[in-house]
Coordinates of C-alpha atoms in Angstrom, one line a residue:
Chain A
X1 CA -16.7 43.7 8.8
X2 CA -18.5 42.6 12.0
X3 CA -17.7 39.3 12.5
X4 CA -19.4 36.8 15.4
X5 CA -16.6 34.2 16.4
X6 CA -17.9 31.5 19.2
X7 CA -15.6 28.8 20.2
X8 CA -11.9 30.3 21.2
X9 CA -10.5 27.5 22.3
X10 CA -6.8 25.8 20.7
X11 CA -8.3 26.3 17.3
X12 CA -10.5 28.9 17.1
X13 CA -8.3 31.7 19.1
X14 CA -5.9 31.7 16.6
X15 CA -8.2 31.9 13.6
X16 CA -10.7 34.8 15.7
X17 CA -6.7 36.4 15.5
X18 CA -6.4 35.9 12.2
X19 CA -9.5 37.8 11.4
X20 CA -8.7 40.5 13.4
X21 CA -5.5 41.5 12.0
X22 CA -7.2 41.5 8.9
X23 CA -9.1 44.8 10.2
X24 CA -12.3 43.2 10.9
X25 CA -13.9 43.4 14.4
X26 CA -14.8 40.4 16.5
X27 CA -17.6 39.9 18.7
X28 CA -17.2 37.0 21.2
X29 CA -19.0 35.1 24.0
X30 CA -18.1 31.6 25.5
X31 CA -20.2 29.5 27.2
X32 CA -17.2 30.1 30.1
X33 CA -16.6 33.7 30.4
X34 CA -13.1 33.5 32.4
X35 CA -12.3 32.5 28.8
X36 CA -12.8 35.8 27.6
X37 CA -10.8 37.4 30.2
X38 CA -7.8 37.9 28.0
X39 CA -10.4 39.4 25.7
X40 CA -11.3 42.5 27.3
X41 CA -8.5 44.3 26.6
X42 CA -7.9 44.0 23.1
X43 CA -9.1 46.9 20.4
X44 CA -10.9 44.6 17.7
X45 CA -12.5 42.2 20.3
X46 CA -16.4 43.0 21.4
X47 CA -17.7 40.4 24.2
X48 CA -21.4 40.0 24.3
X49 CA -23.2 38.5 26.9
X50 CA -24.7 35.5 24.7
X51 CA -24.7 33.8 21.6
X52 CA -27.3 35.7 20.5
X53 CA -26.3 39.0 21.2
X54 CA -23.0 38.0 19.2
X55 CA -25.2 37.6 15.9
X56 CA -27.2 40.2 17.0
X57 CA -24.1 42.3 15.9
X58 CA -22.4 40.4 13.2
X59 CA -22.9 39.8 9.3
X60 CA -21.1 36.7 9.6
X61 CA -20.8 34.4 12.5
X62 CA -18.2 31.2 13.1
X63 CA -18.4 28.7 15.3
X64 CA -15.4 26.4 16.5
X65 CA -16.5 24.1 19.5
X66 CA -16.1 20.2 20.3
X67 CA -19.0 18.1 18.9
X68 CA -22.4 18.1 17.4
X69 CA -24.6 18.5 20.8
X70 CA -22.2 22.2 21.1
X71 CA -23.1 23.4 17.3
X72 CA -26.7 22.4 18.3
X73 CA -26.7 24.1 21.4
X74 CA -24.9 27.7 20.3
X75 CA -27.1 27.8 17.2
X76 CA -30.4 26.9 17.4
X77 CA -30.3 26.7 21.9
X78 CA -31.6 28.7 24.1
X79 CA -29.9 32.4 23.6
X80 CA -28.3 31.0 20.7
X81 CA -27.3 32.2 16.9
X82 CA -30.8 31.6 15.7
X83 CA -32.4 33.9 18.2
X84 CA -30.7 36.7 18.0
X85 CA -29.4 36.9 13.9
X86 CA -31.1 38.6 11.9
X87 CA -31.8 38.1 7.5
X88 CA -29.0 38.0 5.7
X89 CA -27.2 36.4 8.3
X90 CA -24.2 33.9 7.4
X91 CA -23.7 30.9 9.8
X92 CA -20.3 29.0 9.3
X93 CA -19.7 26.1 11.7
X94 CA -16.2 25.1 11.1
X95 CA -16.3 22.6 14.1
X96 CA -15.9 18.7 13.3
X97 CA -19.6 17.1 13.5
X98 CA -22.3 15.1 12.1
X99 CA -22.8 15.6 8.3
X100 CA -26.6 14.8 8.9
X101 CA -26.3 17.4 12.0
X102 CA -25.3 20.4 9.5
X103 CA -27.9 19.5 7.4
X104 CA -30.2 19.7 10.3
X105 CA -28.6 23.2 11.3
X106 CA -28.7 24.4 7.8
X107 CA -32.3 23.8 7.1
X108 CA -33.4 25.5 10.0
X109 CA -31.7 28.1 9.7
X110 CA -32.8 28.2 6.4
X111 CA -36.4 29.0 7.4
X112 CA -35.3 32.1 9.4
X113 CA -33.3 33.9 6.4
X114 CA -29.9 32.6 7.7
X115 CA -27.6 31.2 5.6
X116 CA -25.1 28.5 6.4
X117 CA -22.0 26.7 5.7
X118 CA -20.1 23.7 7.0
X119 CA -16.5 24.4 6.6
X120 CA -15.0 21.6 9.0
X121 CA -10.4 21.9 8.4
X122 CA -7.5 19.9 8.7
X123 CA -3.9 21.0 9.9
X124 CA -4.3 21.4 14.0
X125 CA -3.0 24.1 16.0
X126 CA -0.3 25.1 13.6
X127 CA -2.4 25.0 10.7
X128 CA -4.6 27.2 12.5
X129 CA -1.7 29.9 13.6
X130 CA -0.1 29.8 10.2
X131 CA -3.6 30.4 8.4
X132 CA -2.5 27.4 6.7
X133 CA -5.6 25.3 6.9
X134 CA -7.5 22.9 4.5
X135 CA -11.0 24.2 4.5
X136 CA -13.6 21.8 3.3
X137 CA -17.0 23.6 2.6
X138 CA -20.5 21.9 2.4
X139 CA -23.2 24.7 1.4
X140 CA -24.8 26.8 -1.4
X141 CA -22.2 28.2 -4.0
X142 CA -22.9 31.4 -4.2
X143 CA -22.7 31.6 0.1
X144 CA -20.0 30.0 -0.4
X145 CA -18.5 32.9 -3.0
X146 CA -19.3 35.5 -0.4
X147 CA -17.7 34.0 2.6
X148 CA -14.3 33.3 0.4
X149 CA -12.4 35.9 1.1
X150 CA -12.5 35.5 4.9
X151 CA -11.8 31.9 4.4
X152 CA -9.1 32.8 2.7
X153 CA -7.4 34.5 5.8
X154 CA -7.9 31.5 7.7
X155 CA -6.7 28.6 5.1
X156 CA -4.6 27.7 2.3
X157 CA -5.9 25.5 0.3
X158 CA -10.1 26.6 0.8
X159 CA -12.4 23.9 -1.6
X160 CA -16.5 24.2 -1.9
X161 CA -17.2 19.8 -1.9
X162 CA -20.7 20.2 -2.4
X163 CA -24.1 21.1 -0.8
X164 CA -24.9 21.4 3.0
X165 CA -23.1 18.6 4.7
X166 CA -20.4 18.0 2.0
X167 CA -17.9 19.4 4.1
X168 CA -18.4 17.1 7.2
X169 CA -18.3 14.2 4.5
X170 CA -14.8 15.1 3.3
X171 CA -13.7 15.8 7.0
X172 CA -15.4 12.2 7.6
X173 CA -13.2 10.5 4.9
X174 CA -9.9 12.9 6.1
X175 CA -10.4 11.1 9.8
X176 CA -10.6 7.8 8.4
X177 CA -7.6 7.7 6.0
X178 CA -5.4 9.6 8.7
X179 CA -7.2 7.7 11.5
X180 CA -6.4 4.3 10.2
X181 CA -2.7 5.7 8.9
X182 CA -1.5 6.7 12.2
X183 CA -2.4 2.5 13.0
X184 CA -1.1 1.1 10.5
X185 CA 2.5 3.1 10.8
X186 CA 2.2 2.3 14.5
X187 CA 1.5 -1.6 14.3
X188 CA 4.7 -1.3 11.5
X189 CA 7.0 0.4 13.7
X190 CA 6.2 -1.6 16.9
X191 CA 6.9 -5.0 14.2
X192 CA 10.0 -3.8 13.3
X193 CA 11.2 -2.7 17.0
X194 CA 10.3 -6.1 18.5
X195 CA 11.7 -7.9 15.3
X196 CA 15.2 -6.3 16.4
X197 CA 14.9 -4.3 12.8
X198 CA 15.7 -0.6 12.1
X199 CA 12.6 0.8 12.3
X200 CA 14.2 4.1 10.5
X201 CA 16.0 2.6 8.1
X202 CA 12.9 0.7 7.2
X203 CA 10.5 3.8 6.9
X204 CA 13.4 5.5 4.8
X205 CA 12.7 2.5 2.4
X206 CA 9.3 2.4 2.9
X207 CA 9.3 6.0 1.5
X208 CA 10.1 5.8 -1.5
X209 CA 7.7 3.6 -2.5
X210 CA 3.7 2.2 -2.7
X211 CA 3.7 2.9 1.6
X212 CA 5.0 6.4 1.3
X213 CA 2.0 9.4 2.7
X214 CA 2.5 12.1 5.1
X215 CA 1.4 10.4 7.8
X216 CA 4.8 7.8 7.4
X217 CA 7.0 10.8 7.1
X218 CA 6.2 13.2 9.2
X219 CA 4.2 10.9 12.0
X220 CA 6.4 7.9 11.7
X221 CA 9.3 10.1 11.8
X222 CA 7.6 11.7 15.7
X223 CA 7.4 8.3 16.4
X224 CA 11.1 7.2 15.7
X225 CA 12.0 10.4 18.1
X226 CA 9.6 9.7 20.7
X227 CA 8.1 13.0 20.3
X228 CA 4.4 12.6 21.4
X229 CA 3.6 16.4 21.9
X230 CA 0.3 17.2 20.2
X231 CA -0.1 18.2 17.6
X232 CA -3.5 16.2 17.1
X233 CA -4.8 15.1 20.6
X234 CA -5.8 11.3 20.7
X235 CA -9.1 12.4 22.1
X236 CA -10.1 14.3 19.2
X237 CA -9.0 11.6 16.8
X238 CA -11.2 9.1 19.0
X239 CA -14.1 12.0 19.5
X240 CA -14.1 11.9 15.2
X241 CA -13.6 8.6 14.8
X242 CA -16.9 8.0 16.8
X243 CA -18.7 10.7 14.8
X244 CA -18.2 8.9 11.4
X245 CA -18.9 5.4 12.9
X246 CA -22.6 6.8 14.1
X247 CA -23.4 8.1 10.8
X248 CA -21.7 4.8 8.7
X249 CA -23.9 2.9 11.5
X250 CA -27.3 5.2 10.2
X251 CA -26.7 4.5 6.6
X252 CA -25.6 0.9 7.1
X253 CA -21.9 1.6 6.0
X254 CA -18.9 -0.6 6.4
X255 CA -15.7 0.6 7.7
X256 CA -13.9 -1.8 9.0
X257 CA -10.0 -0.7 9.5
X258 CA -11.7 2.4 10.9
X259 CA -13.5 0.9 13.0
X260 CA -10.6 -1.2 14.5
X261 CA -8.5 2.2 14.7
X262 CA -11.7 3.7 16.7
X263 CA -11.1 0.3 19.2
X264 CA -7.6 1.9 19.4
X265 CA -8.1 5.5 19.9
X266 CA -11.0 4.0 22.9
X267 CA -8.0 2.4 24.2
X268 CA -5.5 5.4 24.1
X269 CA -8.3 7.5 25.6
X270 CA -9.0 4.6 27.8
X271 CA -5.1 4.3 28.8
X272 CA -4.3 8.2 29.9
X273 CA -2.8 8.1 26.3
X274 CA -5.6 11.0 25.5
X275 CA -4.2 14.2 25.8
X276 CA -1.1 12.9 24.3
X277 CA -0.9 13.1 20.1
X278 CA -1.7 10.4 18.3
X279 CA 1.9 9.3 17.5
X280 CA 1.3 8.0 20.9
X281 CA -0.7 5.3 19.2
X282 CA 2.7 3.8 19.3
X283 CA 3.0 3.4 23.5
X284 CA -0.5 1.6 22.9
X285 CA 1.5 -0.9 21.1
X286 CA 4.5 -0.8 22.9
X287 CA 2.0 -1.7 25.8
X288 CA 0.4 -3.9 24.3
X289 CA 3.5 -6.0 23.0
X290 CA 6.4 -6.0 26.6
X291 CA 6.5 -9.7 26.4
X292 CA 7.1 -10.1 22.6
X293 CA 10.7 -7.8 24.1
X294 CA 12.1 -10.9 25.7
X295 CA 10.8 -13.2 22.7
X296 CA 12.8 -11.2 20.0
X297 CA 16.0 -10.9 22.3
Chain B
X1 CA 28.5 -13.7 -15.2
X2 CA 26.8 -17.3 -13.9
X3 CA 23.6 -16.5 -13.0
X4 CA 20.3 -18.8 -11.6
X5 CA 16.7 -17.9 -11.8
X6 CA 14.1 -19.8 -10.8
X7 CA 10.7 -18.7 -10.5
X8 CA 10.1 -16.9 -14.0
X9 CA 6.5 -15.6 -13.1
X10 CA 4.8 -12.3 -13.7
X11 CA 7.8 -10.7 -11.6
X12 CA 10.7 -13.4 -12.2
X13 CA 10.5 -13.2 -16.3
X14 CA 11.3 -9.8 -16.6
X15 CA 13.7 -9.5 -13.6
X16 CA 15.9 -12.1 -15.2
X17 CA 15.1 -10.0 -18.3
X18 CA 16.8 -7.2 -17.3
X19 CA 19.8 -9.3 -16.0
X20 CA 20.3 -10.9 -19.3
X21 CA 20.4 -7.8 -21.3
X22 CA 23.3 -6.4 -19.2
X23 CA 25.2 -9.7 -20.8
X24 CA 24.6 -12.3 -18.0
X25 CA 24.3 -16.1 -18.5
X26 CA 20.6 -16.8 -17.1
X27 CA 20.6 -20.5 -16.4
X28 CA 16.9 -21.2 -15.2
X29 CA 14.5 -24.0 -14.4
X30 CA 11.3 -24.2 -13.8
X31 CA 8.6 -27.1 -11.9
X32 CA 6.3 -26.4 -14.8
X33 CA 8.7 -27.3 -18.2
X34 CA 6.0 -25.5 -20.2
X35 CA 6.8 -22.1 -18.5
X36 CA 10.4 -22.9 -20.3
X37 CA 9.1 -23.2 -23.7
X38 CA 9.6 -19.9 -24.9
X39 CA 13.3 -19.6 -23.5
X40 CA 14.4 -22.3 -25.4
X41 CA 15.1 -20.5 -28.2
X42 CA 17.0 -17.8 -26.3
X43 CA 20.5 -17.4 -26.6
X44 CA 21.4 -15.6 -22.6
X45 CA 19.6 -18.6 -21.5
X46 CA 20.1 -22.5 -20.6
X47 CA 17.2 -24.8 -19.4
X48 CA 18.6 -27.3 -16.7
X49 CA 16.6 -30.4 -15.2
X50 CA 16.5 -29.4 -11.3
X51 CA 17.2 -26.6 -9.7
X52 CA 20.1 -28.5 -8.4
X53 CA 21.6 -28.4 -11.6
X54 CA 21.0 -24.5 -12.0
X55 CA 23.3 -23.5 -8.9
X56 CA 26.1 -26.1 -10.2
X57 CA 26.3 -23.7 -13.2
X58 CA 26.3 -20.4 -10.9
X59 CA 27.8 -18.4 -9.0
X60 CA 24.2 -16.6 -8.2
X61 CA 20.9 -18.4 -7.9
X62 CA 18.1 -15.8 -7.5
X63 CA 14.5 -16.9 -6.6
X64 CA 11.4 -15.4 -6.9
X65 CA 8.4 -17.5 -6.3
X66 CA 5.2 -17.2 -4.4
X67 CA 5.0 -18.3 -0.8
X68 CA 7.5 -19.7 2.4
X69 CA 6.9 -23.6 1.3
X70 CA 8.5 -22.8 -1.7
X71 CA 10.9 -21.5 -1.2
X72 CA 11.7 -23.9 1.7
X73 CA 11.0 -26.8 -1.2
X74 CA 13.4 -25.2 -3.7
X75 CA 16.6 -24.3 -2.0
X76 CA 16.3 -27.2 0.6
X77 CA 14.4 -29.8 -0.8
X78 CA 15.3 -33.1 -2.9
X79 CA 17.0 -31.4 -6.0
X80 CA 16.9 -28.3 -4.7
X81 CA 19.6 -25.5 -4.6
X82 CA 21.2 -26.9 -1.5
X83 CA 22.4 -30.5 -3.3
X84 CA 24.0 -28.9 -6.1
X85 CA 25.4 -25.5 -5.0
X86 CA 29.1 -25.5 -4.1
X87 CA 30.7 -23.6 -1.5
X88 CA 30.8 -20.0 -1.9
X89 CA 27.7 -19.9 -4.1
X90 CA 25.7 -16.8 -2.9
X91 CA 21.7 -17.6 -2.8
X92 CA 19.7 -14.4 -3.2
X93 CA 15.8 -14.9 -2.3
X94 CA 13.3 -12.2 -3.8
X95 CA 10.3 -13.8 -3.4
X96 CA 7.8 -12.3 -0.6
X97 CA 8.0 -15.0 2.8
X98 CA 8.1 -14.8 6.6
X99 CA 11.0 -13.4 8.4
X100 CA 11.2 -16.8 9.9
X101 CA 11.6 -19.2 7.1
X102 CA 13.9 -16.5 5.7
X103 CA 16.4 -16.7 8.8
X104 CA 15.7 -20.9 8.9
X105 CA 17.1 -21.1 4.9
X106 CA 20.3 -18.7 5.7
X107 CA 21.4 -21.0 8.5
X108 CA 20.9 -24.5 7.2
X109 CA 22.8 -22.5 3.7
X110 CA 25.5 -21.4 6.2
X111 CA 26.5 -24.6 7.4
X112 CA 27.1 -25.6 3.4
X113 CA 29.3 -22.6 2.9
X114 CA 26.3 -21.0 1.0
X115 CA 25.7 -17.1 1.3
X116 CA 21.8 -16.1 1.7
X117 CA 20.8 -13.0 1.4
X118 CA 16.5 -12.1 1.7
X119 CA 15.8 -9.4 -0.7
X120 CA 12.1 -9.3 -1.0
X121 CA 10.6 -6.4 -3.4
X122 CA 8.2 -3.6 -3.9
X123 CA 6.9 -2.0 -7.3
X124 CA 5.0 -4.6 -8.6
X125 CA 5.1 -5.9 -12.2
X126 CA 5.8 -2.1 -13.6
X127 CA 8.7 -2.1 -12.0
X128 CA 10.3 -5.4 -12.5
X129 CA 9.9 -4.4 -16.2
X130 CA 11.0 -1.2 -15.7
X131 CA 14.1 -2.2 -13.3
X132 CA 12.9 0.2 -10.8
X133 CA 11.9 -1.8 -8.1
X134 CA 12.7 -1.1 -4.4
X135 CA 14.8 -4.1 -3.0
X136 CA 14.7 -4.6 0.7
X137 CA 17.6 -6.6 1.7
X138 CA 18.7 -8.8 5.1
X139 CA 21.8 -10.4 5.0
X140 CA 25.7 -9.7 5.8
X141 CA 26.8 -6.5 4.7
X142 CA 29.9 -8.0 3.1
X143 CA 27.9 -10.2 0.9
X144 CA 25.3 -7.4 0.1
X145 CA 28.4 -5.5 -1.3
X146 CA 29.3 -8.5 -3.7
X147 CA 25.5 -8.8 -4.8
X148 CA 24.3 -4.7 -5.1
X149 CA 25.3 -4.7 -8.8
X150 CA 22.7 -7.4 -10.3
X151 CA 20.5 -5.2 -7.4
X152 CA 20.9 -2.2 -9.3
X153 CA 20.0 -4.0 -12.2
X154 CA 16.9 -4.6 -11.2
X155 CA 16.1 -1.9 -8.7
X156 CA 16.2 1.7 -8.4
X157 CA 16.3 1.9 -4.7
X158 CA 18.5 -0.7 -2.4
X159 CA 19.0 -1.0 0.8
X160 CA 20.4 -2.8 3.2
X161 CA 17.9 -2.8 6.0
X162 CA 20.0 -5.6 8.6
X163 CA 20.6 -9.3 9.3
X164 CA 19.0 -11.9 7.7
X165 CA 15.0 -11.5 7.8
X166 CA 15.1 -7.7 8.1
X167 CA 14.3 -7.7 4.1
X168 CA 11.2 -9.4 4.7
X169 CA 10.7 -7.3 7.9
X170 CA 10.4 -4.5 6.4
X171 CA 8.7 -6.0 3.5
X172 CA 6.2 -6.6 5.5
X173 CA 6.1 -3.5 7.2
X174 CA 5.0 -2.3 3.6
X175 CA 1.9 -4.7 3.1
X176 CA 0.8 -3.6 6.6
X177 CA 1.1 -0.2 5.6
X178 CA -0.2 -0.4 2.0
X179 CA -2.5 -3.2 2.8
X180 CA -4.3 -1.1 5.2
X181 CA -4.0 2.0 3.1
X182 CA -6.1 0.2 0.4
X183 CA -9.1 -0.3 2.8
X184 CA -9.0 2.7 4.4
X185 CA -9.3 4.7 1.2
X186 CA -11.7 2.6 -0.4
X187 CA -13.9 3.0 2.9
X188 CA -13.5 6.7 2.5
X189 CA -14.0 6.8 -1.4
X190 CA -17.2 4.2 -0.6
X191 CA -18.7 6.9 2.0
X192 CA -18.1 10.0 0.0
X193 CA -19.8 8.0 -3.0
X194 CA -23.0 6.6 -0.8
X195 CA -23.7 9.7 0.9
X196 CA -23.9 11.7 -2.5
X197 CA -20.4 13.6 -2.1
X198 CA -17.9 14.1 -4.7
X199 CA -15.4 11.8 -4.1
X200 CA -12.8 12.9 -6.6
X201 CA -13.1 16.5 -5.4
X202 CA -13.0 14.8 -1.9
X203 CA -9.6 12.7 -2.8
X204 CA -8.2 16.2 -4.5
X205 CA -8.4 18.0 -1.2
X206 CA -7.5 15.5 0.7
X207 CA -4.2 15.3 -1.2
X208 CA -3.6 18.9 0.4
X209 CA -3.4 17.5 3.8
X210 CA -2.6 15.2 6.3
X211 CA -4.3 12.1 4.7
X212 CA -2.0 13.0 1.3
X213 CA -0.2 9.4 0.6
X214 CA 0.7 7.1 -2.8
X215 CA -2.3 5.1 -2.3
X216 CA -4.7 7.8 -2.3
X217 CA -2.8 9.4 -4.9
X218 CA -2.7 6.5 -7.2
X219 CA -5.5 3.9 -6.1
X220 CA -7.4 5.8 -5.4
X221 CA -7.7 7.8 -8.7
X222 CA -7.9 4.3 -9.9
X223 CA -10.7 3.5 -7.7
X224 CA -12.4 6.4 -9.1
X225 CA -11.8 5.5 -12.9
X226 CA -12.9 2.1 -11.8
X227 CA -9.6 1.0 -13.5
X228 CA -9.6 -2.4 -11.5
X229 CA -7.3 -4.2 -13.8
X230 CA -3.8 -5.4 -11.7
X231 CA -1.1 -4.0 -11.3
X232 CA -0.5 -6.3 -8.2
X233 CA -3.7 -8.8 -7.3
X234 CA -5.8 -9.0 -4.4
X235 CA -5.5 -12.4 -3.8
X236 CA -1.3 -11.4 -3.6
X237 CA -1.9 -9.0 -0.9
X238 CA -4.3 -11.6 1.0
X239 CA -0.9 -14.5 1.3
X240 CA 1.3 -11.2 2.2
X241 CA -0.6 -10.4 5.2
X242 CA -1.3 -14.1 6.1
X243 CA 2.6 -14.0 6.0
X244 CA 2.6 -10.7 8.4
X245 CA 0.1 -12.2 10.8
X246 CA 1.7 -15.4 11.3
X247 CA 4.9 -13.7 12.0
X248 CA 3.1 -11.6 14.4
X249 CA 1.0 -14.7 15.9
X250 CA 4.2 -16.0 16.6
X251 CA 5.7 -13.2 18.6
X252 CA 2.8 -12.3 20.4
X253 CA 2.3 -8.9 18.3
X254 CA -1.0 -7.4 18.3
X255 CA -2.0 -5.7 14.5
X256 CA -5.4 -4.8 14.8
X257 CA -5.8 -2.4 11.6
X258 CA -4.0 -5.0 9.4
X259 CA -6.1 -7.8 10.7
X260 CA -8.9 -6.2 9.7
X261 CA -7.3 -5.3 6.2
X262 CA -6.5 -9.5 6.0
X263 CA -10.3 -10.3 6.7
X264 CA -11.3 -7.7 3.7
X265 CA -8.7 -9.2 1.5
X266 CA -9.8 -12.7 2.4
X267 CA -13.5 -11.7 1.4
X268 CA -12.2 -9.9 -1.9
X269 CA -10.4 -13.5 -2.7
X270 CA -14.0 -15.3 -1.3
X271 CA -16.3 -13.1 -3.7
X272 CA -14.3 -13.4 -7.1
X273 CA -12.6 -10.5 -6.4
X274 CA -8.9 -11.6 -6.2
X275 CA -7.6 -11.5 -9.7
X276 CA -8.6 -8.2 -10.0
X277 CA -6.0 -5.6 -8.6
X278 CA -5.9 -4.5 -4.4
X279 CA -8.3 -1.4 -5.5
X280 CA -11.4 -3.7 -6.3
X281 CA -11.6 -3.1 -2.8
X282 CA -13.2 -0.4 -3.8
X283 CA -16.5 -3.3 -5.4
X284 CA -16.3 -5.3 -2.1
X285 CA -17.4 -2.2 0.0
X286 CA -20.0 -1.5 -3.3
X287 CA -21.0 -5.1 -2.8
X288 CA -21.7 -4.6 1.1
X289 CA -23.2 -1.2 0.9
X290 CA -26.0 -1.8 -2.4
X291 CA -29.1 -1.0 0.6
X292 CA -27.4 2.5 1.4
X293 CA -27.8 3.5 -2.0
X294 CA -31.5 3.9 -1.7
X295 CA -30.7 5.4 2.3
X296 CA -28.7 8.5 0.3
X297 CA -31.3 9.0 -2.4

């Protein structure tokens, strides 16, 4: 199948990789064509000199870039998706955004023939390699039926939450709970440490009980190593964070521990902790906490 | 064996329960006689007039009541565990308390020749019935030894977790963590649910990833049966993190994700809302959010 992939960045070269060994052909363009470079030489990759061009020669397109203004911008911009797909078209953005932005996208695409899902995942870099991630699809079902099987080389575990927008919602409600986790273990682990307690021993408890969630295991356990390789960058978190905020703000939504982990992610950000992971969350504290040192010696 | 329990409450009753059917002595007493009523008639138990009196007759005194000043009140106050416990009694405290109070009552119990040990709990009310609660314990390892049986009578996972105060570190370690898990999955269930999304199909997916924990696993499929009957109350979870954020106060520890939790559990307690179990959460955010209803429509 021709397939447009835009956005080939730490997520979206690995799953334009994915669908190539699969058989099907690529065509690519990037907003910064040194990133193509690597491109040219490759059998199933075809670069095109704009987004356009791209759906110009594709049945399906998929975009992967940073934020709502981006998916805007490629789509419905200047030399974008819109202007150059044709019919029959499928649009899947698979990038973290707005919910009421891919409703936006969706409806005017809509008007031009051109279908469109929002299919924003979970499971980072690796998820992305392994074609291991959690898909979370917003859209019409029977798009959604169609476009299946190629999610299927991208993800594991591939789920259609409801009509266009859906998807961001679920990926909304993912950064918060995983958001606000990373915190919480965090403020935990910096307690014990300062409290002269075995912060290991203690999340070994803490595991086998009410407190016990991925993010304790396999972040808390990062944390207890000092291994603060991403992973998840902080930025992202704290790029997310501050989409779900604006659209709780629009429909007069409370989220309060989110919004203090957003504080906290502006901090890391704000700190040089950005690039790092967000088990890094737990410097912040450490930081934040060098007198309590002498108070618990 | 000799055994003491005071505090028979929703978690003391059975606790001492499940002590007495392995053919222990309970001797009990309680500030309200009327709680004693119904052990009267019970042959694995004897009623004394102080508490006093209970550790004269034991060679264990457990306690499990609600808050710091009690315990401080019924080990060290007039008639209190202190004035009648002789020399090589071993005090064991299950109750929920700070760190602090916990290290104050092992050293004035010291200098009588009294073992302490803090051995706060997790599992709630199920698993005080069902003996399979997880006991975090601070104290010396030598007396933990002498003490792990009557534990694993009433626990299914023990664990020395350090010196005295480290139980009730690590204790509250797990209200940070679960405290703050409450919110943040009620906020998420609360923004799937107001911006029209399937929030069970949301949670399912969820489960799949990165934000996979207990708490969304089981609050929040209760939040989603609107099974708000506790299970362990709001108002409990509100004194545990007033615990937690004194202890942190006092060490200059910043937690700003369980602060925010405390402030939500306090409003829970405010608005009627804390005799009902930690999900109602879920009805506080419904409570704050009743004008988004019609936004989503």
């Amino acid at each position: 199948m021709n397939i447009g992939f835009i956005g080939l960045g730490l997520m979206g070269a690995p799953m334009a990789s994915n669908l190539a060994k699969a058989g099907h052909t690529l065509h690519v363009w990037s907003r910064r064509p040194q990133a193509l470079a690597d491109y040219a030489k490759r059998p199933s990759y075809q670069i095109h000199p704009s987004a356009a061009a791209v759906a110009a020669a594709s049945e399906v397109v998929f975009v992967m870039v940073a934020d709502s203004p981006d998916v805007h911008q490629v789509i419905l911009g200047e030399g974008g998706v819109a202007e150059g797909g044709k019919p029959g078209l499928t649009v899947v953005d698979m990038s973290t955004i707005a919910p009421e932005t891919a409703r936006e996208v969706a409806a005017a695409l809509f008007e031009r023939g051109i279908d469109f899902l929002d299919a924003p995942v979970s499971g980072g870099e690796v998820g992305a390699i392994n074609a291991s991630l959690t898909i979370m699809v917003g859209g019409e079902e029977v798009v959604y039926e169609r476009i299946k099987p190629l999610f299927d080389l991208l993800g594991k575990s591939v789920t259609l939450i409801g009509a266009s927008g859906a998807g961001q919602v679920a990926k909304a409600c993912n950064q918060i709970i995983t958001g606000v986790g990373v915190c919480a273990v965090a403020e935990a682990i910096n307690f014990a440490h300062k409290t002269g307690v075995d912060a290991e021993r203690m999340r070994e408890v803490l595991m086998g009980g009410f407190a016990a969630s991925r993010i304790l295991d396999m972040h808390g356990q990062r944390m207890l190593e000092r291994n603060f390789v991403p992973g998840f960058k902080a930025w992202m978190h704290q790029k997310d964070l501050g989409i779900v905020m604006d659209a709780a703000h629009a429909q007069y939504l409370t989220l309060p521990t989110a919004a203090a982990a957003l504080q906290l992610y502006n901090a890391m950000v704000g700190s040089d902790l950005g690039d790092e992971d967000t088990t890094a969350m737990l410097k912040l504290f450490e930081q934040m906490s060098t007198a309590a040192e002498g108070a618990s010696a």
